[in-house]
CSV table of C-alpha atoms and ligand atoms in Angstrom, one decimal:
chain,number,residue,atom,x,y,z
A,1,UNK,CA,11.0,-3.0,-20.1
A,2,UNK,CA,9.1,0.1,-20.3
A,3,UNK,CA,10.8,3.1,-21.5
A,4,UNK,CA,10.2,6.4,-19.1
A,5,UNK,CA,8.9,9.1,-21.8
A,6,UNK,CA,10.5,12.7,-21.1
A,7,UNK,CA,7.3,13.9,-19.0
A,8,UNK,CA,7.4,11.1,-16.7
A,9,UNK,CA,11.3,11.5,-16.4
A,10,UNK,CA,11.1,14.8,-15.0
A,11,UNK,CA,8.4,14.1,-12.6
A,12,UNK,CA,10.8,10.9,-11.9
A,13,UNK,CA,13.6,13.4,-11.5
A,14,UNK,CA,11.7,15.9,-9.0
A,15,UNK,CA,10.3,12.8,-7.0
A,16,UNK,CA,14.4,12.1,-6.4
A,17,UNK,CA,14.9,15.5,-5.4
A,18,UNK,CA,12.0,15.6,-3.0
A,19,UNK,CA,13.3,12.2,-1.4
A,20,UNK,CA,16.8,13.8,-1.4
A,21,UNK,CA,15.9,17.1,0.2
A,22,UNK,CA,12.9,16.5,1.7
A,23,UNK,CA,12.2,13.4,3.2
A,24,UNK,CA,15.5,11.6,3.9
A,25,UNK,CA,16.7,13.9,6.3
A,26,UNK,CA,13.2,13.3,8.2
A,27,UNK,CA,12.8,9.4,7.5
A,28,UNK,CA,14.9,8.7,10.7
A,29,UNK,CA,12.7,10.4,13.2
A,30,UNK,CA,9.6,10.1,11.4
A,31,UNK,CA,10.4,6.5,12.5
A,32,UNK,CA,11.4,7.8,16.1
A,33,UNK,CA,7.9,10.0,16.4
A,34,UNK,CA,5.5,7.6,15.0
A,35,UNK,CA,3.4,10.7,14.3
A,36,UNK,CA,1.5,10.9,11.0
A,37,UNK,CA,4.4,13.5,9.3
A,38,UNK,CA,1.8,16.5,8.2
A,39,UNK,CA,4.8,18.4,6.8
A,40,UNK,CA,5.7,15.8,4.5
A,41,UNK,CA,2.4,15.4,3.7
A,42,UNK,CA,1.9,19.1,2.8
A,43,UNK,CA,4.9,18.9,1.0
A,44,UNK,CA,3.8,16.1,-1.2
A,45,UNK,CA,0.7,17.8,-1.9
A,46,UNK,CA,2.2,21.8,-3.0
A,47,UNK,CA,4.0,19.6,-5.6
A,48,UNK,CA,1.3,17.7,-7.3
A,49,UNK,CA,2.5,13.9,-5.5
A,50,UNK,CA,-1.1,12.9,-5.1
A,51,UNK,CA,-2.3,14.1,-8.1
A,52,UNK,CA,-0.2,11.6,-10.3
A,53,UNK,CA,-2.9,8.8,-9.6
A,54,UNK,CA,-5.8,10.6,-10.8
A,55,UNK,CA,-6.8,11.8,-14.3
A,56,UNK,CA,-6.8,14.9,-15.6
A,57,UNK,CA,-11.0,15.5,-15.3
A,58,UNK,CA,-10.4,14.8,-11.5
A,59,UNK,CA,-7.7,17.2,-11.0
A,60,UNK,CA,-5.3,14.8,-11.4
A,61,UNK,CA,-1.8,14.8,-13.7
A,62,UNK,CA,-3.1,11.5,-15.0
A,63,UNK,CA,0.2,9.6,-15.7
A,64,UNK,CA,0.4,5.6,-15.9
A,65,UNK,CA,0.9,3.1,-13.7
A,66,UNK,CA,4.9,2.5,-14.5
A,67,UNK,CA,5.7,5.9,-13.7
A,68,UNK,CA,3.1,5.7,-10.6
A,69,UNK,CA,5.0,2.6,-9.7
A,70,UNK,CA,8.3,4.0,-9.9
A,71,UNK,CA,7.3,6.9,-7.7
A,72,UNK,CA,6.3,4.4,-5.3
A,73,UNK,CA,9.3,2.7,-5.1
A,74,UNK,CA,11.5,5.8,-5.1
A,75,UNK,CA,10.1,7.1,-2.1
A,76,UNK,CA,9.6,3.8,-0.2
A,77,UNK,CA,13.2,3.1,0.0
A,78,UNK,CA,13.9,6.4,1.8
A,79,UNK,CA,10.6,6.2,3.9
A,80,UNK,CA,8.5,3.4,3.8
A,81,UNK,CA,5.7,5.5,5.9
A,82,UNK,CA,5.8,7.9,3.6
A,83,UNK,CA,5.1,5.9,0.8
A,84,UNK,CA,1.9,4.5,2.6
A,85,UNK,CA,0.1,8.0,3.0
A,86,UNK,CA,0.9,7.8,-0.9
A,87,UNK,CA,-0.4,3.8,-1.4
A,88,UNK,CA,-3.0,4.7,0.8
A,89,UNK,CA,-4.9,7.3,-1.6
A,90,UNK,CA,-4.5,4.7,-4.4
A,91,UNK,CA,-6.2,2.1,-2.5
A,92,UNK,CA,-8.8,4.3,-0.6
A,93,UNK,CA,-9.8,6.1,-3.7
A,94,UNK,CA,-10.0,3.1,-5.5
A,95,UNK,CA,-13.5,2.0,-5.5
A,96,UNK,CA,-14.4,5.2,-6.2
A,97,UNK,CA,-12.4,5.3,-9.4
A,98,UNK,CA,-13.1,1.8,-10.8
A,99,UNK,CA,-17.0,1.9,-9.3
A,100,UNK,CA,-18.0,5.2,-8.3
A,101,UNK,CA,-20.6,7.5,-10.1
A,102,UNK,CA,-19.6,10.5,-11.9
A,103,UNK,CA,-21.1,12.6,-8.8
A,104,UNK,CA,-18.9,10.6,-6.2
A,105,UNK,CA,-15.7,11.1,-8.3
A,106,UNK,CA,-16.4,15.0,-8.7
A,107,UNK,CA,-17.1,15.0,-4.9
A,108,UNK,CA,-13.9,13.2,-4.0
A,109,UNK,CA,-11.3,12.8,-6.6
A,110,UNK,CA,-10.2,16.8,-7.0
A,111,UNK,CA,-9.9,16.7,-2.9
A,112,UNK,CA,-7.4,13.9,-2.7
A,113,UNK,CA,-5.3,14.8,-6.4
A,114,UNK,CA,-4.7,18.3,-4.3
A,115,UNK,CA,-4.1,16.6,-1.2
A,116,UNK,CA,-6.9,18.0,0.7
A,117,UNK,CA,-8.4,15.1,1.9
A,118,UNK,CA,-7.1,11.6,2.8
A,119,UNK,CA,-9.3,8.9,2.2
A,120,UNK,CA,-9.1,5.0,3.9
A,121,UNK,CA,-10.2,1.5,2.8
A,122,UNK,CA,-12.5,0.1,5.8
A,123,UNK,CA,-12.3,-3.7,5.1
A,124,UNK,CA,-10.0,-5.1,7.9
A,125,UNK,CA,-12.8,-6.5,11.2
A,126,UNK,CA,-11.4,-8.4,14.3
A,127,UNK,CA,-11.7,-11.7,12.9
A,128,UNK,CA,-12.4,-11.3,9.4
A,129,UNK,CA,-9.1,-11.0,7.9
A,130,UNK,CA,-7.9,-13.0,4.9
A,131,UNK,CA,-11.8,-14.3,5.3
A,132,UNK,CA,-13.3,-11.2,4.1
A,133,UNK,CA,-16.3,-13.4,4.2
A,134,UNK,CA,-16.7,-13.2,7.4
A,135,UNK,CA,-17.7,-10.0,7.8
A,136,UNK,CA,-19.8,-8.7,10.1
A,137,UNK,CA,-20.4,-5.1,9.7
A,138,UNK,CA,-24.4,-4.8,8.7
A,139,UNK,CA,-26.3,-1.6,6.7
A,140,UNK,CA,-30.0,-1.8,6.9
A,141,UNK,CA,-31.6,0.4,4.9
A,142,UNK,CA,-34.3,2.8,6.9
A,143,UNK,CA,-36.1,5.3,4.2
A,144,UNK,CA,-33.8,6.9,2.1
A,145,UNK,CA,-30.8,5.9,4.1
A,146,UNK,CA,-28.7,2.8,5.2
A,147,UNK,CA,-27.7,2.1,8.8
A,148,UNK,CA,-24.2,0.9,9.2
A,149,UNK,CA,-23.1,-1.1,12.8
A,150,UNK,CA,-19.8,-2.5,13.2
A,151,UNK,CA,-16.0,-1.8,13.0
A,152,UNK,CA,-13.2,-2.2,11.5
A,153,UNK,CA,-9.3,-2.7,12.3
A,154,UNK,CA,-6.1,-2.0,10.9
A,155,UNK,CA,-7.0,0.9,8.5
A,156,UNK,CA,-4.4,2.8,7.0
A,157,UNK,CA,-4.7,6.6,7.6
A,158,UNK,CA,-7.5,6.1,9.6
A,159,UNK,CA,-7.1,8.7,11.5
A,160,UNK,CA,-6.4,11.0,9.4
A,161,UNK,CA,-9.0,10.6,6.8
A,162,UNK,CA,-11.5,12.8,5.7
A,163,UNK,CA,-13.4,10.2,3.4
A,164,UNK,CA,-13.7,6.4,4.1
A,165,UNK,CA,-14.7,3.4,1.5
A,166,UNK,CA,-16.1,0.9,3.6
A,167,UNK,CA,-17.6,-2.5,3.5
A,168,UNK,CA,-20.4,-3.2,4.9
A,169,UNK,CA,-23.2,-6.5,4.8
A,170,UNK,CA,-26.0,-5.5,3.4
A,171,UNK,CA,-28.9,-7.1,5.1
A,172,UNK,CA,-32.2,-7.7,2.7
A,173,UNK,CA,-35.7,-7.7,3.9
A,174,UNK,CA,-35.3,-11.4,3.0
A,175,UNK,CA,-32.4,-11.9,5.3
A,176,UNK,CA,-29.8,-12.2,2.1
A,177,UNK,CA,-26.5,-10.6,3.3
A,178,UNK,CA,-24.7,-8.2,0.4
A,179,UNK,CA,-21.1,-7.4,1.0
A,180,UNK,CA,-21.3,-3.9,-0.7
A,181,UNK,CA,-19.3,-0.6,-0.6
A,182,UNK,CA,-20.0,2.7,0.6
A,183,UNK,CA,-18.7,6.1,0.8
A,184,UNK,CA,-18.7,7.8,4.0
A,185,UNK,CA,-17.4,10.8,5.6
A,186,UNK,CA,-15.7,11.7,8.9
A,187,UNK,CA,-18.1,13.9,10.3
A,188,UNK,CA,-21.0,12.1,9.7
A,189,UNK,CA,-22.7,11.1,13.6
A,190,UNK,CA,-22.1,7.6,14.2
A,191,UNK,CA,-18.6,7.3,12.4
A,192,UNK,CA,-16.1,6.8,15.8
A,193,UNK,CA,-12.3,6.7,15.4
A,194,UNK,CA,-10.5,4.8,17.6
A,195,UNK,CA,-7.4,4.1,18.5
A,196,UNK,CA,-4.2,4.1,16.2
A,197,UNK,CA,-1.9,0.9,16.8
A,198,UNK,CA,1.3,0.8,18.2
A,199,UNK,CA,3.1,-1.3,15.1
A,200,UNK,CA,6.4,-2.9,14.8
A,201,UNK,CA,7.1,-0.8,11.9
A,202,UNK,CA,5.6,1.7,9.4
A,203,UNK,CA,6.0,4.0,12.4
A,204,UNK,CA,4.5,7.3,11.0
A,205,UNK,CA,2.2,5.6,8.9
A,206,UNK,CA,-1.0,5.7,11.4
A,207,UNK,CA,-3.3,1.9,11.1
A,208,UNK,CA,-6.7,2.9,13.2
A,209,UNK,CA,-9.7,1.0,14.5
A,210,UNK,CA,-13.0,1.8,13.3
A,211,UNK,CA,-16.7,1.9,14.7
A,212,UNK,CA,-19.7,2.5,13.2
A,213,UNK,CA,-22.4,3.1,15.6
A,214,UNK,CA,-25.6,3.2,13.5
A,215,UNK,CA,-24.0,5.7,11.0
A,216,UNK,CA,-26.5,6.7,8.6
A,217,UNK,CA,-25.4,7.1,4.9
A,218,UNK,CA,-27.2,8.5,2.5
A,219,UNK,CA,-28.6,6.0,-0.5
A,220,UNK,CA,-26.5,8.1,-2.5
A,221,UNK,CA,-23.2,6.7,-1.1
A,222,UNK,CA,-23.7,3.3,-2.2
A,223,UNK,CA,-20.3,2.2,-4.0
A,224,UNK,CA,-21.5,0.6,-7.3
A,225,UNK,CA,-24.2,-1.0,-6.4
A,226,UNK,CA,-25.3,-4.0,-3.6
A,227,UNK,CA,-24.2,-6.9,-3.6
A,228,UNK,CA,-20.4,-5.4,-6.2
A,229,UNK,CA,-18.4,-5.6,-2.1
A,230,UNK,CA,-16.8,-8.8,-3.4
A,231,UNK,CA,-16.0,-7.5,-7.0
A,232,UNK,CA,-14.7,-3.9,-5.6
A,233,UNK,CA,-12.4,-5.4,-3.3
A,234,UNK,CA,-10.7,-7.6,-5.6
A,235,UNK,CA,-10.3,-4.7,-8.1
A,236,UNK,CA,-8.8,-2.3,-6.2
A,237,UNK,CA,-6.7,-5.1,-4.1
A,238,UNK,CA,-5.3,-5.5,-7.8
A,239,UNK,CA,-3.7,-2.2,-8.1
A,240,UNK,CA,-3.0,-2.0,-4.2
A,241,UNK,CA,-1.0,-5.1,-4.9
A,242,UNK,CA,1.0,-3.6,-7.3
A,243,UNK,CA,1.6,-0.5,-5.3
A,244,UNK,CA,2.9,-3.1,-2.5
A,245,UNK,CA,5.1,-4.9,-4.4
A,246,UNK,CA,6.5,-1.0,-5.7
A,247,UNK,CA,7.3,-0.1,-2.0
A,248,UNK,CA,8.7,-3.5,-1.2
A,249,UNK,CA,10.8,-3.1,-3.8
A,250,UNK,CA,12.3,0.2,-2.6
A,251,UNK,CA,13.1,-1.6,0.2
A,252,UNK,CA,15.3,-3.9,-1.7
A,253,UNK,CA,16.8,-1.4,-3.2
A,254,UNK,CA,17.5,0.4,-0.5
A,255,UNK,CA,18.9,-2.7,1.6
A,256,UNK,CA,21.3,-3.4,-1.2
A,257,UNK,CA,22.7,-0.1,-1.6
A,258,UNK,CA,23.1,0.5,1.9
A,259,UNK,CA,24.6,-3.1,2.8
A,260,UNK,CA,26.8,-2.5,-0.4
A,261,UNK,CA,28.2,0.4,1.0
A,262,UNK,CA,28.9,-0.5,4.3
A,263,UNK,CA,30.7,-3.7,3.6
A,264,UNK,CA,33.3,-1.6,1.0
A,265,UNK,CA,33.9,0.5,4.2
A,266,UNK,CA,34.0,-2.1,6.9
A,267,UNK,CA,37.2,-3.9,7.7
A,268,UNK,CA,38.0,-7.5,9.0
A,269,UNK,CA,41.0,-9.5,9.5
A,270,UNK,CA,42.5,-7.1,7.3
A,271,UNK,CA,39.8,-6.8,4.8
A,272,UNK,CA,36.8,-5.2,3.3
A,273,UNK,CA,34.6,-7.5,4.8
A,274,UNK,CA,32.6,-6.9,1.2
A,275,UNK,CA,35.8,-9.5,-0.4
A,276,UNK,CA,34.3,-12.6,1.5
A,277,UNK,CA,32.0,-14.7,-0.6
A,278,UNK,CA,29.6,-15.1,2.2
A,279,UNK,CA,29.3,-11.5,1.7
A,280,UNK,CA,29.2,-11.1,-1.9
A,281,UNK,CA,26.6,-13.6,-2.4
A,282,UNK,CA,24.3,-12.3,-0.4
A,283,UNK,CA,25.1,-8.8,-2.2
A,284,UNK,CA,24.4,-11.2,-5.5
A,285,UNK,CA,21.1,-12.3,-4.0
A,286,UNK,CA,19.9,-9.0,-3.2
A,287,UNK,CA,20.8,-7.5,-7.0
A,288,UNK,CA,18.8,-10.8,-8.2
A,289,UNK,CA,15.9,-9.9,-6.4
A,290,UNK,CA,16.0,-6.5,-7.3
A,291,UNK,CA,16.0,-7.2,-10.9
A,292,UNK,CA,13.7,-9.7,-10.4
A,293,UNK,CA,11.1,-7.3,-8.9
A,294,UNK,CA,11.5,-5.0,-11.4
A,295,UNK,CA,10.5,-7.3,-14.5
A,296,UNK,CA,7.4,-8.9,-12.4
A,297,UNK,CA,6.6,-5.1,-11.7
A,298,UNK,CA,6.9,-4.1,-15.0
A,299,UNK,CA,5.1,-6.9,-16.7
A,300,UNK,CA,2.2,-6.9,-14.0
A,301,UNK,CA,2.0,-3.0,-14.9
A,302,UNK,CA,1.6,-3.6,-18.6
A,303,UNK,CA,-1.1,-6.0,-18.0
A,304,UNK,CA,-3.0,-3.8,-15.8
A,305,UNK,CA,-2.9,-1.1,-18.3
A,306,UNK,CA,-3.8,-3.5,-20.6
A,307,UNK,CA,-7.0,-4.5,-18.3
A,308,UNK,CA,-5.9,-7.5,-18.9
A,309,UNK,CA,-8.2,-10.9,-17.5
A,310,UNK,CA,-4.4,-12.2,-16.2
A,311,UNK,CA,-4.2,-9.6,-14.0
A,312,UNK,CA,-5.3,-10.8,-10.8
A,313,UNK,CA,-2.6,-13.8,-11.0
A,314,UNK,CA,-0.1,-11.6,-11.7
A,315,UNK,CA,-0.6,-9.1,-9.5
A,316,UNK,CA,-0.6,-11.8,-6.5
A,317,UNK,CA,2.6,-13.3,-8.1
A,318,UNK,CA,4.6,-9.6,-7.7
A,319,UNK,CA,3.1,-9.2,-4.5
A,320,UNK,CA,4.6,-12.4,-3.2
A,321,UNK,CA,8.2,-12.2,-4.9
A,322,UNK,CA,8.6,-8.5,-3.9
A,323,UNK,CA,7.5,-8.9,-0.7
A,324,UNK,CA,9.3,-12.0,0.2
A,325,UNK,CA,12.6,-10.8,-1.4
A,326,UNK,CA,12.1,-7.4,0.8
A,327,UNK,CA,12.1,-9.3,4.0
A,328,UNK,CA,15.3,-11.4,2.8
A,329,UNK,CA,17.2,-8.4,1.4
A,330,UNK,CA,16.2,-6.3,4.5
A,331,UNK,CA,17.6,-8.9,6.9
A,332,UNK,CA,20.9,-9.7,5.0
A,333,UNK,CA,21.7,-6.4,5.1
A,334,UNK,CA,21.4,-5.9,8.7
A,335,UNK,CA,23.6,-9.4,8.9
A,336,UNK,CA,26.0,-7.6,6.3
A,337,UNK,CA,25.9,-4.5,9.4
A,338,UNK,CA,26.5,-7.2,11.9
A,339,UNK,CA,26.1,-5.1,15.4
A,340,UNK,CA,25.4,-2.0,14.0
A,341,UNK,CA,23.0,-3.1,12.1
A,342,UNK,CA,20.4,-4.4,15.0
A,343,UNK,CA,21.4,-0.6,16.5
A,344,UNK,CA,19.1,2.2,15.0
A,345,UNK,CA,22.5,4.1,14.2
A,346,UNK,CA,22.0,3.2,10.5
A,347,UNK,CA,18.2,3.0,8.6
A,348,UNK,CA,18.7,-1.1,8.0
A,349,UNK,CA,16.8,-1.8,11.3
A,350,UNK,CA,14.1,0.3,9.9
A,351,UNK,CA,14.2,-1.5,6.6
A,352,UNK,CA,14.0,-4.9,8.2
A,353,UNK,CA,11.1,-3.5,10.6
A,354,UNK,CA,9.3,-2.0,7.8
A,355,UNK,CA,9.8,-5.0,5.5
A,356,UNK,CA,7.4,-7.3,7.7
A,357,UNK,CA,4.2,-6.1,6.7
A,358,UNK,CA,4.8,-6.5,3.1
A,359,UNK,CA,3.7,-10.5,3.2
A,360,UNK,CA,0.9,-9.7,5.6
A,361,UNK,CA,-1.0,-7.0,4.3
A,362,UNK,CA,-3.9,-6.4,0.9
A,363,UNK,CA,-3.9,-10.2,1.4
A,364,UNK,CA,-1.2,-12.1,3.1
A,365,UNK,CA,1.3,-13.6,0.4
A,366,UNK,CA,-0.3,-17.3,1.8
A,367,UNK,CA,-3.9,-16.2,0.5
A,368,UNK,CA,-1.7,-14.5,-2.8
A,369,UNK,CA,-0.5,-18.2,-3.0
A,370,UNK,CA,-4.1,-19.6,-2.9
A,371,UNK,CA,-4.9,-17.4,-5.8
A,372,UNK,CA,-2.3,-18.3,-7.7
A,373,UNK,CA,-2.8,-21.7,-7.6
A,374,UNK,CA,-6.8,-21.2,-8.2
A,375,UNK,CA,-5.8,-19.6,-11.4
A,376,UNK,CA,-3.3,-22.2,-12.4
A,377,UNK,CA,-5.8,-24.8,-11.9
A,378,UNK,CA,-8.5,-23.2,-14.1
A,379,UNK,CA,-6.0,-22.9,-16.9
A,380,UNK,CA,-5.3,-26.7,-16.6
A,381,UNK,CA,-8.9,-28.0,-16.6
A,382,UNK,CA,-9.1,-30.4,-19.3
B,1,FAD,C1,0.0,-2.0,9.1
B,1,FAD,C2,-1.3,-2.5,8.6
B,1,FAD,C3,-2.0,-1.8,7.7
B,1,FAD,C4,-3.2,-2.3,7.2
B,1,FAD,N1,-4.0,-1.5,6.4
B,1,FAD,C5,-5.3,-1.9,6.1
B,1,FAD,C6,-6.2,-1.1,5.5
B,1,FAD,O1,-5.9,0.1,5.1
B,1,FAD,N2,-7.5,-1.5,5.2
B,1,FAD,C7,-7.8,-2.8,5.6
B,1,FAD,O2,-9.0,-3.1,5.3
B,1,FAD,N3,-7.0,-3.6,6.2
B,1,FAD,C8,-5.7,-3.2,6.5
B,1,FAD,N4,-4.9,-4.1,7.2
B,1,FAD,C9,-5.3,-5.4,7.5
B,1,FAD,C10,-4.6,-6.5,6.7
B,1,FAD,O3,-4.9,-6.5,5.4
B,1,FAD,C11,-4.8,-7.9,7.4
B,1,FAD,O4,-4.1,-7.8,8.6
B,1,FAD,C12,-4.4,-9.0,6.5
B,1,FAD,O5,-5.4,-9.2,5.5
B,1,FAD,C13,-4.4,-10.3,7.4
B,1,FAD,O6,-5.6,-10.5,8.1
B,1,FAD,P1,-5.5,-10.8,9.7
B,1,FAD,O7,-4.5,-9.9,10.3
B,1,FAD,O8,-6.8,-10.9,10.3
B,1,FAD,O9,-4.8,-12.3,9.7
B,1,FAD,P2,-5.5,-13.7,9.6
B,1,FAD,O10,-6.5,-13.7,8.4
B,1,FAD,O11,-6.1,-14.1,10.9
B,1,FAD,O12,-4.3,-14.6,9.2
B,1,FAD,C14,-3.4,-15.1,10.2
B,1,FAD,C15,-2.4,-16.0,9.5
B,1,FAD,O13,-3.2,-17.1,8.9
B,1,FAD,C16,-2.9,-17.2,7.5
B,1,FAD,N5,-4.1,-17.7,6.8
B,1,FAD,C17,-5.4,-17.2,7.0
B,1,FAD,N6,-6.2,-17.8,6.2
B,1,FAD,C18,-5.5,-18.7,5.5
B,1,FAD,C19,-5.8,-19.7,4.5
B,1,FAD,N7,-7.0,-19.8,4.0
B,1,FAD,N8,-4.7,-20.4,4.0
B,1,FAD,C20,-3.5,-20.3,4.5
B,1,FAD,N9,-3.2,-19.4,5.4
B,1,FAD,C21,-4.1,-18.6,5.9
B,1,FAD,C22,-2.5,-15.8,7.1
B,1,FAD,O14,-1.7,-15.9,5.9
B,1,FAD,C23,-1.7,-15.4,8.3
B,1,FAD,O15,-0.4,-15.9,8.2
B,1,FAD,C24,-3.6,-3.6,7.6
B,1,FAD,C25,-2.9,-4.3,8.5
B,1,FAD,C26,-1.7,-3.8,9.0
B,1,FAD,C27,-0.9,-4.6,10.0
């Protein structure tokens, strides 16, 4: 496993104070308001939270994807919506980073590693989902600019953004259709935010609709170039994956300590009710899955730092096992709580809620599956 140096340990160590003091005794009614929590949010930024995924030249503290990772799942198992304004800046930035142009990084990068800006990744349409293929959003270029029509759904911070990665068809004089990626900002005319969705969990963490009516961007906002949509996606779904199975895996964590607890306290027919073996080995399970997480995460991490031409399979593969084992540890735990835990008296309902997502979202863990098996066949084709 990968061993924590002493810089990363300390930021480890203020990330558990801040979670501590900061954001646990607001997780509950972050939940309860479903507002986007700007206090926590300023908070995060005064000490240097969003600055962790972005390198030094960009304003950022530049530390590696473990640590990053461990962050992640630190803060996700005391506030999962927390965690997503967090996620969210990793994903949304991450075109930029992997494709952008030294100009577009300068412009962007020192705004989110202060926490100035929020930035959101614009894929999501009404029926293209899993089939980003279907997408139907169009740029025509007119001049110097492209024309973008369409909208989008689902997008993290949404609302909230300042700065928007967005894919778009771009459509060719010959009619060829170029899923590509752009850069565009809030105030630009044409860029309409709609409305934020009312979501069984992740309350807090706002998911917004999108339309573009003929928003002009300049040439100059190009991602990459036209025609890199499919390659850009992929890319930054690769990290975004990782950064899912990291908050999933607070989850787990935080489902097993709490359902530990309470069933050492809880008394039936004379017992702890955490003596019964239909009890304990669902406490088992949990620790299992937890452990299990953490070596997929860890290994999936190396590789990435690595850059390695694995990645993608392994990134799906943590993705899946995180996420299912959030939504099995999440619901044992309210089973462990019995009544009290279907009541929002204790944060296990909030767990359970906010584990749902995890298979659904960045690619739902039956496309993750797909990819798997698309790899495994490749490596077997003799
Ligand atoms: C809270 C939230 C936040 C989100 N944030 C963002 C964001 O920031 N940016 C963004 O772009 N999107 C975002 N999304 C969208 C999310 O990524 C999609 O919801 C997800 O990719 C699934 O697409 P869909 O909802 O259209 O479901 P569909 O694609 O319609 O899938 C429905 C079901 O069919 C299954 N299915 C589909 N195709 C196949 C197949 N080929 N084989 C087997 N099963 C299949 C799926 O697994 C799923 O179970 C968010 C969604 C939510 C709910």
């Amino acid at each position: 496993m990968y061993q924590f140096n002493e810089e990363e340990q300390m930021i480890l160590s203020m990330v558990d104070d801040i979670c501590t003091d900061i954001i646990m005794p607001r997780a509950q009614e972050i939940d309860i308001q479903d507002e986007f929590p700007w206090d926590i949010h300023q908070v995060l930024a005064e000490q240097g939270i969003f600055s962790l995924c972005f390198a030094e030249e960009y304003g950022g503290a530049g530390v590696g994807l473990h640590c990053w990772l461990k962050m992640m799942e630190k803060i996700a198992a005391v506030s999962c919506a927390v965690s997503m304004m967090i996620a969210n800046v990793s994903l949304g930035s991450a075109p930029v980073v992997l494709f952008g142009n030294e100009e577009q990084k300068q412009k962007v990068l020192p705004e989110l590693a202060s926490g100035e800006a929020q930035i959101a990744f614009g894929l999501t349409e009404p029926n293209a989902g899993s089939d980003i293929g279907g997408i139907t959003t169009t740029a025509v270029k007119k001049g110097d600019k492209y024309v973008i029509n369409g909208n989008k759904v689902f997008i993290t911070s949404g609302s909230v953004s300042k700065y928007f990665s967005i894919f778009a068809k771009v459509i060719g004089e010959d009619g060829s259709r170029k899923l590509s990626c752009f850069l565009a900002e809030k105030d630009m005319p044409g860029l309409v935010i709609g409305r934020n969705e009312e979501k069984m969990g992740l309350h807090g963490s706002v998911t917004t609709q999108l339309f573009f009516e003929n928003l002009e961007v300049p040439e100059s906002a190009i991602i990459g170039q036209i025609g890199d949509g499919y390659k850009i996606v992929f890319q930054s779904l690769n990290k975004g994956r990782l950064n899912n199975g990291a908050q999933a895996t607070g989850l787990v964590q935080a489902a097993l300590k709490d359902a530990t607890i309470y069933a050492k306290g809880r008394v039936q027919f004379g017992n702890p009710i955490s003596e019964f073996q239909a009890i304990q080995f669902m406490i088992a399970d949990m620790e299992i899955g937890l452990q299990t997480c953490h070596l997929m995460l860890d290994n999936a991490a190396t590789l990435f730092e690595q850059k390695s031409p694995d990645l993608m399979k392994y990134a799906s593969a943590t993705k899946v096992v995180c996420s299912d084992m959030a939504n099995k540890a999440t619901a044992d735990a309210v089973q462990i709580f019995g009544g009290y835990g279907y009541c929002k008296e204790y944060p296990v309902e909030r767990y359970f809620r906010d584990s749902k997502i995890f298979p659904i979202f960045e690619g739902s863990n039956q496309i993750q599956r797909g990819i798997i098996a698309k790899a495994v066949y490749k490596e077997y084709n003799e």
